[in-house]
Amino acid sequence: LAEHNTSRVQELQRALDELRKDLRLCSLDEKIEKCIRRVISIHEGALDVYKKERVLQALFFDGIQQRYDMVDEAHAQTFRWLIDGSDDDYGSEDHGNDFDEELFSMKFNARGKFTSWLLSENGGAFHISGKLGSGKSTLMKLLVDSPRTRDALQSWAGGRTLVFTSFFFWKSGSQLQKSLAGLVRSILYYILRACPELVPDLLPDVWSQLSGIPWYCLSEISITTNDIHRGLTQVLQSPDKHSPGTRCFCFFIDGLDEYEETPQNDRKVLVDLLNNWHLAAPGMVKLCVSSREDNVFMNAFSHEHRLRLHELTRHDIKHYVTDRLQGIPDSQGKLYLVNNVLKRSHGIFLWVSLVVKLIREQMENGTNIPDLVKWMDGLPDELNSLFDSILQSLNPIDRKRAYQVFAMLREEKRFLKDQETRGPEHCGRMSFRLILLVALPYLDDYERSGSFALQDRLNRHLEPPVEVLRSRLFYSERRLRGWCRGLVEASSTSRGDAYVDFTHRSFADFLELPNIRQAMRSELEGFSAINALSRTMLAAAQ
């Protein structure tokens, strides 16, 4: 198809060149000449559209929206108060004796801050800060998806074209998912997708190449990070030249603390760049950013345009826990568990979600309420201690399998990073993760014999490939739930790509602690994650 399109475009280009030549050499009736010039103009416009599409394809990168896709949707009754005032009935009888006037006032003020920022003429930057695991990414995804957010921004835009997009940093992701290069490439991609007429102005060198060499646009286009930086700087910091009162921009950027620093570009460089975007063009650029409460971020953004999420989630957590524990018939026992989770959570949604998963598992196992209460009282409040408690609760066989999965996942990440350094043509991120997912059922076989993939090759039962894949994915997801207890999960993106990953960055950080690394080494003595990956992947590919 690509070769067919290439020949069609080249044929069109040759026809246009011949028409132009004939117009210069021939004396034509004025009406005929006008019609021919109109035909040429239409075809040149079609070629321009095609070339702009090629530029967009060159800017796009695999995984540009993967982290956004991975973030859990907000529970039906959590975080809505920030955009739709769903807690305005907060003092009603539904809340009983649980009314907290101070919390109500804090949430009311936070909603006022955020709404005012959305509608304000200048706006600038709004900062959502919070402890690790407090739900910042979930809230950011909710805000990006909410029609109320877009409606408010459209009111701010007035008659201008609104360009509204997002970028979610991901420390465990590819180089472009955690770097400045990835941020600016993604932002420029979405700006040009919304406003393709800006391509010639913002990427003049690239456009000149495409226009000067007709066939060039049909081969691979290379757009450097310097080209991208210059183009983005022009449109955001020189509005009078490129968007004189016709466009405005709003970017939601999640996880500034997941940005990977380099010697040349540390976190201070990142926040300075973001602030330059909106300060250079007040009234034209707005930013909503989220991060942990590290000093570099707390110092960079105004407290007047900030909400501290972990201080505001008490009732979001209560709604979530109450809904997830509906299956407990004992109302008094359920009330105790809900209040206990609420009291001990300190606003950390990750701790809550893990504990609730464990409670639901205990319920499935038939644990009675008194034993469930006693068991829960023994759970630690601190997140790393909870991770350790979950691992220690596994039986020895499952714990060893969990450690093997962790080790294989880390090797997979190293492999992907190595592929990226070799160039984009080596980066099959999604397909590699899919192979890892379908390879997991063979861990037991690998443990019995490292050469099992070759020994059993001729003896395997052959099923239709789609059925094989579906059954392996189902099996892997079930085994992961048993082995890893929610610390590693199988998921899929909006594009249907399947993958395995740590449930949260904080757990990946936990595995790097010296005592945990030592525990894994002791447990996995004689186990090679690289060899296990290659052998199980070979078995999965057969």
Coordinates of C-alpha atoms in Angstrom, one line a residue:
L1 CA 0.0 0.0 0.0
A2 CA 2.8 2.4 0.9
E3 CA 4.6 1.7 -2.4
H4 CA 1.3 2.2 -4.3
N5 CA 0.7 5.5 -2.6
T6 CA 4.2 6.6 -3.3
S7 CA 3.9 6.0 -7.0
R8 CA 0.5 7.8 -7.0
V9 CA 1.9 10.9 -5.4
Q10 CA 5.0 10.9 -7.6
E11 CA 2.8 10.6 -10.7
L12 CA 0.7 13.5 -9.4
Q13 CA 3.8 15.6 -8.8
R14 CA 5.0 14.9 -12.4
A15 CA 1.6 15.8 -13.8
L16 CA 1.6 19.1 -11.9
D17 CA 5.1 19.9 -13.2
E18 CA 4.0 19.3 -16.8
L19 CA 0.9 21.5 -16.3
R20 CA 3.0 24.4 -15.0
K21 CA 5.4 24.0 -17.9
D22 CA 2.6 24.0 -20.5
L23 CA 1.0 27.1 -18.9
R24 CA 4.3 29.0 -19.4
L25 CA 4.7 27.8 -23.0
C26 CA 1.1 28.0 -24.3
S27 CA -1.2 30.9 -24.9
L28 CA -4.6 29.9 -23.5
D29 CA -8.0 31.4 -23.2
E30 CA -8.3 33.3 -19.9
K31 CA -11.1 31.1 -18.6
I32 CA -9.3 27.9 -19.5
E33 CA -6.1 29.1 -17.9
K34 CA -8.0 30.1 -14.8
C35 CA -9.5 26.6 -14.6
I36 CA -6.2 24.9 -15.0
R37 CA -4.6 27.1 -12.4
R38 CA -7.4 26.2 -10.0
V39 CA -6.8 22.5 -10.7
I40 CA -3.1 23.0 -10.0
S41 CA -4.0 24.8 -6.8
I42 CA -6.3 22.0 -5.6
H43 CA -3.7 19.3 -6.4
E44 CA -1.0 21.3 -4.6
G45 CA -3.2 21.6 -1.6
A46 CA -3.7 17.8 -1.6
L47 CA 0.1 17.4 -1.8
D48 CA 0.5 19.8 1.1
V49 CA -2.0 17.8 3.2
Y50 CA 0.0 14.6 2.4
K51 CA 3.3 16.2 3.4
K52 CA 1.8 17.5 6.7
E53 CA 0.6 14.0 7.4
R54 CA 4.1 12.7 6.9
V55 CA 5.4 15.2 9.4
L56 CA 2.9 14.1 12.0
Q57 CA 3.8 10.5 11.4
A58 CA 7.5 11.4 12.0
L59 CA 6.7 13.2 15.3
F60 CA 4.5 10.4 16.6
F61 CA 6.1 7.8 18.8
D62 CA 5.0 4.4 20.1
G63 CA 3.7 4.8 23.6
I64 CA 2.8 8.5 23.2
Q65 CA -0.4 7.9 25.2
Q66 CA 0.5 4.6 26.9
R67 CA 0.9 6.0 30.5
Y68 CA -2.4 7.8 30.2
D69 CA -4.1 4.6 29.1
M70 CA -2.6 2.7 32.0
V71 CA -3.9 5.1 34.7
D72 CA -7.0 3.7 36.4
E73 CA -10.3 5.4 35.8
A74 CA -11.5 7.3 38.8
H75 CA -14.1 5.4 40.9
A76 CA -17.6 6.7 40.2
Q77 CA -17.7 8.7 43.4
T78 CA -14.2 9.9 43.8
F79 CA -12.7 13.3 42.8
R80 CA -15.9 14.5 41.2
W81 CA -16.2 17.3 43.8
L82 CA -13.3 19.2 42.0
I83 CA -15.2 19.7 38.8
D84 CA -18.9 19.2 39.3
G85 CA -19.6 20.3 42.9
S86 CA -20.8 16.8 43.8
D87 CA -20.0 17.4 47.5
D88 CA -22.2 20.5 47.8
D89 CA -24.7 18.3 49.7
Y90 CA -21.9 17.4 52.0
G91 CA -23.7 18.3 55.1
S92 CA -26.8 16.3 54.2
E93 CA -28.1 13.4 56.2
D94 CA -26.3 11.0 53.9
H95 CA -23.1 11.9 55.8
G96 CA -24.6 11.5 59.2
N97 CA -22.1 12.3 62.0
D98 CA -19.3 12.1 59.5
F99 CA -19.5 15.8 58.5
D100 CA -16.1 17.5 58.7
E101 CA -16.5 21.2 58.4
E102 CA -12.8 21.9 57.9
L103 CA -12.5 19.3 55.1
F104 CA -15.6 20.6 53.4
S105 CA -14.2 24.1 53.5
M106 CA -10.8 22.9 52.1
K107 CA -12.5 21.1 49.2
F108 CA -14.8 24.1 48.5
N109 CA -11.8 26.4 48.4
A110 CA -9.8 24.0 46.2
R111 CA -12.7 23.7 43.8
G112 CA -12.9 27.5 43.7
K113 CA -9.2 27.8 43.0
F114 CA -9.3 25.3 40.2
T115 CA -12.5 26.6 38.5
S116 CA -11.2 30.2 38.7
W117 CA -7.9 29.1 37.1
L118 CA -9.7 27.4 34.3
L119 CA -11.8 30.5 33.5
S120 CA -9.3 33.2 34.4
E121 CA -7.9 35.4 31.6
N122 CA -4.2 34.9 32.4
G123 CA -4.3 31.6 34.3
G124 CA -0.7 30.6 34.2
A125 CA 0.2 27.3 35.9
F126 CA -2.0 25.2 38.3
H127 CA -0.2 22.7 40.5
I128 CA -1.7 19.5 41.9
S129 CA 0.7 18.1 44.6
G130 CA 0.4 15.1 46.8
K131 CA 2.2 12.2 48.6
L132 CA 3.2 9.2 46.6
G133 CA 0.1 7.0 45.8
S134 CA -2.4 9.8 46.7
G135 CA -4.2 9.5 43.3
K136 CA -2.6 12.4 41.4
S137 CA -2.5 10.6 38.0
T138 CA -6.1 9.3 38.4
L139 CA -7.3 12.8 39.1
M140 CA -5.3 14.2 36.2
K141 CA -6.9 11.7 33.9
L142 CA -10.3 12.5 35.2
L143 CA -9.7 16.2 34.6
V144 CA -8.4 15.6 31.1
D145 CA -11.4 13.5 30.2
S146 CA -14.1 15.7 31.8
P147 CA -16.3 17.7 29.5
R148 CA -16.6 20.3 32.2
T149 CA -12.8 20.9 32.0
R150 CA -13.0 21.4 28.2
D151 CA -16.2 23.6 28.5
A152 CA -14.5 25.9 31.0
L153 CA -11.4 26.1 28.9
Q154 CA -13.6 26.8 25.8
S155 CA -15.1 29.7 27.7
W156 CA -11.6 31.0 28.4
A157 CA -10.7 30.6 24.7
G158 CA -13.7 32.5 23.5
G159 CA -13.5 32.8 19.7
R160 CA -10.0 31.4 19.6
T161 CA -9.0 27.9 18.6
L162 CA -8.3 25.9 21.7
V163 CA -5.5 23.3 21.6
F164 CA -6.0 21.1 24.7
T165 CA -3.7 18.1 25.2
S166 CA -1.8 16.2 27.9
F167 CA 1.4 14.3 28.6
F168 CA 1.9 11.7 31.4
F169 CA 5.5 11.2 32.4
W170 CA 6.4 7.6 33.3
K171 CA 9.6 6.7 35.0
S172 CA 9.3 3.0 34.2
G173 CA 8.6 3.7 30.5
S174 CA 10.6 4.3 27.4
Q175 CA 13.1 7.1 27.0
L176 CA 10.6 9.3 25.3
Q177 CA 8.0 8.6 28.0
K178 CA 10.2 10.0 30.8
S179 CA 12.3 12.7 29.1
L180 CA 12.2 16.3 28.0
A181 CA 12.6 15.1 24.4
G182 CA 9.4 13.1 24.7
L183 CA 7.4 15.9 26.3
V184 CA 8.2 18.5 23.6
R185 CA 7.7 15.9 20.8
S186 CA 4.3 14.9 22.2
I187 CA 3.1 18.5 22.7
L188 CA 4.2 19.7 19.2
Y189 CA 2.6 16.6 17.7
Y190 CA -0.8 17.4 19.2
I191 CA -0.4 21.1 18.4
L192 CA 0.3 20.4 14.7
R193 CA -2.4 17.7 14.6
A194 CA -4.9 20.4 15.7
C195 CA -3.3 23.1 13.6
P196 CA -1.6 21.5 10.6
E197 CA -1.4 24.9 8.8
L198 CA 1.5 25.7 11.3
V199 CA 3.8 23.0 10.0
P200 CA 5.7 25.1 7.4
D201 CA 6.2 27.9 9.9
L202 CA 7.2 25.8 12.9
L203 CA 9.4 23.3 11.1
P204 CA 10.7 25.3 8.2
D205 CA 13.8 23.2 7.5
V206 CA 11.8 20.0 7.4
W207 CA 9.2 21.6 5.2
S208 CA 11.8 23.0 2.9
Q209 CA 13.3 19.6 2.4
L210 CA 9.8 18.1 1.7
S211 CA 9.0 20.9 -0.8
G212 CA 12.4 21.1 -2.5
I213 CA 12.7 17.3 -3.2
P214 CA 9.3 16.0 -4.3
W215 CA 10.0 12.4 -3.5
Y216 CA 11.6 13.1 -0.1
C217 CA 8.3 13.3 1.7
L218 CA 7.7 9.7 0.7
S219 CA 10.8 8.3 2.5
E220 CA 11.6 8.4 6.2
I221 CA 11.6 11.9 7.7
S222 CA 14.0 12.7 10.5
I223 CA 13.0 15.5 12.8
T224 CA 15.6 16.4 15.4
T225 CA 14.9 17.4 19.0
N226 CA 16.4 20.8 18.3
D227 CA 13.9 21.3 15.4
I228 CA 11.1 20.4 17.8
H229 CA 12.3 22.7 20.6
R230 CA 12.6 25.6 18.1
G231 CA 9.2 25.0 16.7
L232 CA 7.5 24.7 20.1
T233 CA 9.3 27.8 21.4
Q234 CA 8.2 29.8 18.4
V235 CA 4.5 29.0 18.7
L236 CA 4.4 29.3 22.5
Q237 CA 6.7 32.2 23.0
S238 CA 6.1 34.3 19.9
P239 CA 2.3 34.4 19.7
D240 CA 2.1 37.6 17.8
K241 CA 3.9 35.9 14.8
H242 CA 2.2 32.5 14.7
S243 CA -1.1 32.9 16.6
P244 CA -2.1 36.6 16.8
G245 CA -5.3 36.2 18.8
T246 CA -6.4 33.1 16.9
R247 CA -5.2 30.3 19.1
C248 CA -4.7 29.4 22.8
F249 CA -3.1 26.4 24.4
C250 CA -3.7 24.3 27.6
F251 CA -1.5 21.4 28.6
F252 CA -2.1 18.9 31.4
I253 CA 1.3 17.4 32.4
D254 CA 1.3 14.6 34.9
G255 CA 4.1 13.2 37.1
L256 CA 6.8 15.8 37.0
D257 CA 8.6 13.7 39.6
E258 CA 8.7 10.8 37.1
Y259 CA 10.8 12.9 34.7
E260 CA 14.3 11.3 34.3
E261 CA 17.0 13.9 34.9
T262 CA 20.2 14.1 32.9
P263 CA 23.4 16.1 33.7
Q264 CA 22.2 18.7 31.2
N265 CA 18.5 18.7 32.0
D266 CA 17.6 18.4 35.6
R267 CA 14.3 19.0 37.2
K268 CA 15.0 22.7 37.5
V269 CA 15.4 22.9 33.7
L270 CA 12.1 21.2 33.3
V271 CA 10.1 23.5 35.6
D272 CA 11.8 26.6 34.2
L273 CA 10.8 25.5 30.7
L274 CA 7.2 25.0 31.7
N275 CA 7.0 28.4 33.4
N276 CA 8.6 30.0 30.4
W277 CA 5.8 28.7 28.2
H278 CA 3.0 30.5 30.1
L279 CA 5.0 33.5 31.3
A280 CA 6.1 34.4 27.7
A281 CA 2.5 34.5 26.5
P282 CA 0.1 35.4 29.4
G283 CA -3.5 34.7 28.4
M284 CA -2.5 32.4 25.7
V285 CA -0.9 29.4 27.5
K286 CA -2.2 27.5 30.6
L287 CA -0.6 24.5 32.3
C288 CA -1.9 22.1 34.9
V289 CA 0.9 20.0 36.4
S290 CA 1.0 17.3 39.0
S291 CA 3.9 16.1 41.2
R292 CA 5.0 14.8 44.5
E293 CA 5.9 17.5 47.0
D294 CA 9.6 17.8 46.2
N295 CA 11.1 21.2 46.8
V296 CA 11.9 21.9 43.2
F297 CA 8.2 21.7 42.3
M298 CA 6.9 23.4 45.4
N299 CA 9.2 26.3 44.8
A300 CA 8.5 26.6 41.1
F301 CA 4.7 27.0 41.3
S302 CA 2.6 29.4 43.3
H303 CA 0.8 28.1 46.4
E304 CA -2.2 30.3 45.3
H305 CA -2.7 28.0 42.4
R306 CA -2.1 24.7 44.2
L307 CA -4.1 21.9 45.8
R308 CA -2.6 19.3 48.1
L309 CA -4.5 16.2 47.1
H310 CA -3.7 13.9 50.1
E311 CA -5.4 16.5 52.4
L312 CA -8.6 16.4 50.4
T313 CA -9.4 12.7 49.8
R314 CA -11.0 11.5 53.1
H315 CA -14.5 11.1 51.6
D316 CA -13.3 9.9 48.2
I317 CA -11.6 7.1 50.1
K318 CA -14.7 6.4 52.2
H319 CA -16.9 6.2 49.0
Y320 CA -14.4 3.9 47.4
V321 CA -13.9 1.5 50.3
T322 CA -17.7 1.4 51.1
D323 CA -18.5 0.5 47.5
R324 CA -15.8 -2.2 47.2
L325 CA -16.8 -3.9 50.5
Q326 CA -20.5 -4.1 49.7
G327 CA -20.4 -7.8 49.9
I328 CA -19.8 -7.8 53.7
P329 CA -23.2 -8.6 55.2
D330 CA -22.3 -7.5 58.8
S331 CA -23.1 -3.8 58.7
Q332 CA -21.2 -3.2 62.0
G333 CA -18.2 -5.2 60.9
K334 CA -18.2 -3.4 57.5
L335 CA -18.4 0.0 59.2
Y336 CA -15.4 -0.8 61.4
L337 CA -13.3 -2.0 58.4
V338 CA -14.3 1.1 56.4
N339 CA -13.4 3.5 59.3
N340 CA -10.2 1.6 60.0
V341 CA -9.0 1.9 56.4
L342 CA -10.0 5.6 56.4
K343 CA -8.2 6.3 59.6
R344 CA -5.0 4.6 58.6
S345 CA -4.7 5.7 54.9
H346 CA -3.3 9.2 55.4
G347 CA -4.8 10.1 52.0
I348 CA -2.7 7.4 50.2
F349 CA -5.0 5.8 47.6
L350 CA -2.5 3.2 46.6
W351 CA -2.3 1.9 50.2
V352 CA -6.2 1.8 50.3
S353 CA -6.5 0.0 47.0
L354 CA -4.0 -2.7 48.0
V355 CA -5.6 -3.2 51.4
V356 CA -9.1 -3.4 50.0
K357 CA -7.9 -6.0 47.5
L358 CA -6.5 -8.1 50.4
I359 CA -9.8 -7.7 52.4
R360 CA -11.8 -8.9 49.4
E361 CA -9.5 -11.9 49.0
Q362 CA -10.0 -12.8 52.7
M363 CA -13.8 -12.5 52.1
E364 CA -13.6 -14.9 49.1
N365 CA -11.7 -17.3 51.4
G366 CA -14.6 -17.3 53.8
T367 CA -12.8 -15.4 56.7
N368 CA -15.3 -14.3 59.3
I369 CA -15.6 -10.7 60.5
P370 CA -13.8 -11.1 63.9
D371 CA -10.9 -12.8 62.2
L372 CA -10.9 -10.3 59.4
V373 CA -10.8 -7.4 61.9
K374 CA -7.9 -9.1 63.7
W375 CA -6.1 -9.8 60.5
M376 CA -6.4 -6.2 59.3
D377 CA -5.2 -4.8 62.6
G378 CA -1.9 -6.5 61.9
L379 CA -1.4 -4.8 58.5
P380 CA 1.3 -2.0 58.5
D381 CA 0.3 1.6 57.8
E382 CA 3.5 2.5 55.9
L383 CA 3.5 1.7 52.2
N384 CA 6.9 -0.1 51.9
S385 CA 6.0 -2.1 55.0
L386 CA 2.8 -3.1 53.3
F387 CA 4.6 -4.2 50.2
D388 CA 6.9 -6.4 52.4
S389 CA 4.0 -7.8 54.3
I390 CA 2.2 -8.8 51.1
L391 CA 5.3 -10.6 49.9
Q392 CA 5.9 -12.4 53.2
S393 CA 2.3 -13.6 53.3
L394 CA 2.8 -15.6 50.1
N395 CA 3.6 -19.3 50.4
P396 CA 7.3 -20.0 49.4
I397 CA 6.5 -21.3 45.9
D398 CA 4.3 -18.3 45.0
R399 CA 6.8 -15.9 46.5
K400 CA 9.6 -17.4 44.4
R401 CA 7.4 -17.0 41.3
A402 CA 6.7 -13.4 42.2
Y403 CA 10.4 -12.7 42.6
Q404 CA 11.0 -14.3 39.2
V405 CA 8.3 -12.1 37.6
F406 CA 9.9 -9.0 39.2
A407 CA 13.3 -10.0 37.9
M408 CA 12.1 -10.8 34.4
L409 CA 10.2 -7.5 34.3
R410 CA 13.3 -5.6 35.2
E411 CA 15.3 -7.4 32.5
E412 CA 12.6 -6.5 30.0
K413 CA 12.9 -2.9 30.9
R414 CA 16.7 -3.0 30.5
F415 CA 16.2 -4.7 27.1
L416 CA 13.8 -2.0 26.0
K417 CA 16.2 0.7 27.1
D418 CA 19.0 -1.0 25.1
Q419 CA 16.8 -1.2 22.1
E420 CA 16.0 2.5 22.3
T421 CA 19.7 3.5 22.4
R422 CA 20.2 1.5 19.2
G423 CA 17.5 3.5 17.4
P424 CA 13.7 3.6 16.9
E425 CA 13.8 0.7 14.3
H426 CA 14.7 -1.7 17.1
C427 CA 11.9 -0.6 19.5
G428 CA 9.1 -3.1 19.4
R429 CA 7.8 -2.2 22.9
M430 CA 4.3 -3.4 22.8
S431 CA 5.0 -6.6 20.9
F432 CA 7.8 -7.5 23.3
R433 CA 5.5 -7.0 26.3
L434 CA 2.8 -9.1 24.7
I435 CA 5.4 -11.9 24.3
L436 CA 6.4 -11.6 28.0
L437 CA 2.7 -11.9 29.0
V438 CA 2.1 -15.0 27.0
A439 CA 5.4 -16.5 28.1
L440 CA 4.6 -16.5 31.8
P441 CA 2.6 -19.8 31.7
Y442 CA 5.8 -21.5 30.9
L443 CA 7.7 -20.5 34.0
D444 CA 6.7 -23.8 35.7
D445 CA 8.1 -25.8 32.7
Y446 CA 11.3 -23.7 32.7
E447 CA 11.8 -24.5 36.4
R448 CA 11.6 -28.2 35.7
S449 CA 14.0 -28.1 32.7
G450 CA 15.7 -25.1 31.2
S451 CA 15.7 -26.8 27.8
F452 CA 12.0 -27.6 27.9
A453 CA 11.3 -25.3 24.9
L454 CA 13.4 -27.4 22.6
Q455 CA 12.5 -30.8 24.1
D456 CA 8.7 -30.3 23.8
R457 CA 8.7 -28.5 20.5
L458 CA 7.4 -31.5 18.5
N459 CA 5.0 -32.6 21.1
R460 CA 3.0 -29.5 21.6
H461 CA -0.8 -29.5 20.9
L462 CA -1.5 -27.1 18.0
E463 CA -4.5 -24.9 18.4
P464 CA -5.6 -21.9 16.3
P465 CA -3.2 -19.0 17.1
V466 CA -6.0 -16.7 18.4
E467 CA -7.3 -19.3 20.8
V468 CA -3.7 -20.0 22.0
L469 CA -3.1 -16.4 22.6
R470 CA -6.4 -15.8 24.4
S471 CA -5.9 -18.8 26.7
R472 CA -2.4 -17.8 27.5
L473 CA -3.4 -14.3 28.4
F474 CA -6.2 -15.5 30.6
Y475 CA -3.9 -18.0 32.3
S476 CA -1.1 -15.3 32.8
E477 CA -3.5 -12.8 34.4
R478 CA -4.8 -15.4 36.8
R479 CA -1.3 -16.6 37.8
L480 CA -0.1 -13.0 38.2
R481 CA -3.0 -12.3 40.6
G482 CA -2.0 -15.3 42.7
W483 CA 1.7 -14.8 42.6
C484 CA 2.0 -11.0 42.9
R485 CA -1.2 -10.0 44.8
G486 CA -1.7 -6.8 42.9
L487 CA 1.9 -5.6 42.9
V488 CA 2.3 -6.5 39.2
E489 CA -0.7 -6.5 36.9
A490 CA -1.6 -7.4 33.3
S491 CA -3.3 -4.6 31.5
S492 CA -4.1 -3.3 28.0
T493 CA -4.1 0.1 26.3
S494 CA -6.9 1.7 24.3
R495 CA -5.1 0.3 21.2
G496 CA -5.5 -3.2 22.5
D497 CA -1.8 -3.7 23.3
A498 CA -1.3 -6.1 26.3
Y499 CA 1.5 -5.7 28.8
V500 CA 2.7 -6.6 32.3
D501 CA 4.0 -3.9 34.6
F502 CA 4.4 -2.9 38.3
T503 CA 1.2 -1.5 39.7
H504 CA 2.9 1.7 40.8
R505 CA 6.3 3.4 40.5
S506 CA 6.7 3.2 44.3
F507 CA 6.8 -0.6 44.2
A508 CA 9.5 -0.5 41.5
D509 CA 11.4 1.8 43.8
F510 CA 10.8 -0.6 46.8
L511 CA 12.5 -3.4 44.8
E512 CA 15.6 -1.3 44.6
L513 CA 16.0 -1.1 48.4
P514 CA 19.3 -2.9 49.4
N515 CA 17.5 -5.4 51.8
I516 CA 14.9 -6.3 49.2
R517 CA 17.5 -6.8 46.5
Q518 CA 19.4 -9.1 48.8
A519 CA 16.2 -11.0 49.6
M520 CA 15.6 -11.5 45.9
R521 CA 19.1 -12.6 45.2
S522 CA 18.9 -15.2 48.0
E523 CA 15.5 -16.5 46.8
L524 CA 16.6 -16.6 43.1
E525 CA 20.0 -18.2 43.5
G526 CA 20.7 -20.1 40.3
F527 CA 17.9 -18.4 38.4
S528 CA 18.8 -16.3 35.3
A529 CA 16.1 -13.9 34.4
I530 CA 17.6 -13.3 31.0
N531 CA 17.7 -17.1 30.2
A532 CA 14.2 -17.5 31.6
L533 CA 12.9 -14.7 29.3
S534 CA 14.6 -16.2 26.2
R535 CA 13.4 -19.8 26.9
T536 CA 9.8 -18.9 27.8
M537 CA 9.6 -16.5 24.9
L538 CA 10.8 -19.2 22.6
A539 CA 8.2 -21.6 23.9
A540 CA 5.5 -19.0 23.5
A541 CA 6.5 -18.2 20.0
Q542 CA 6.2 -21.9 18.9

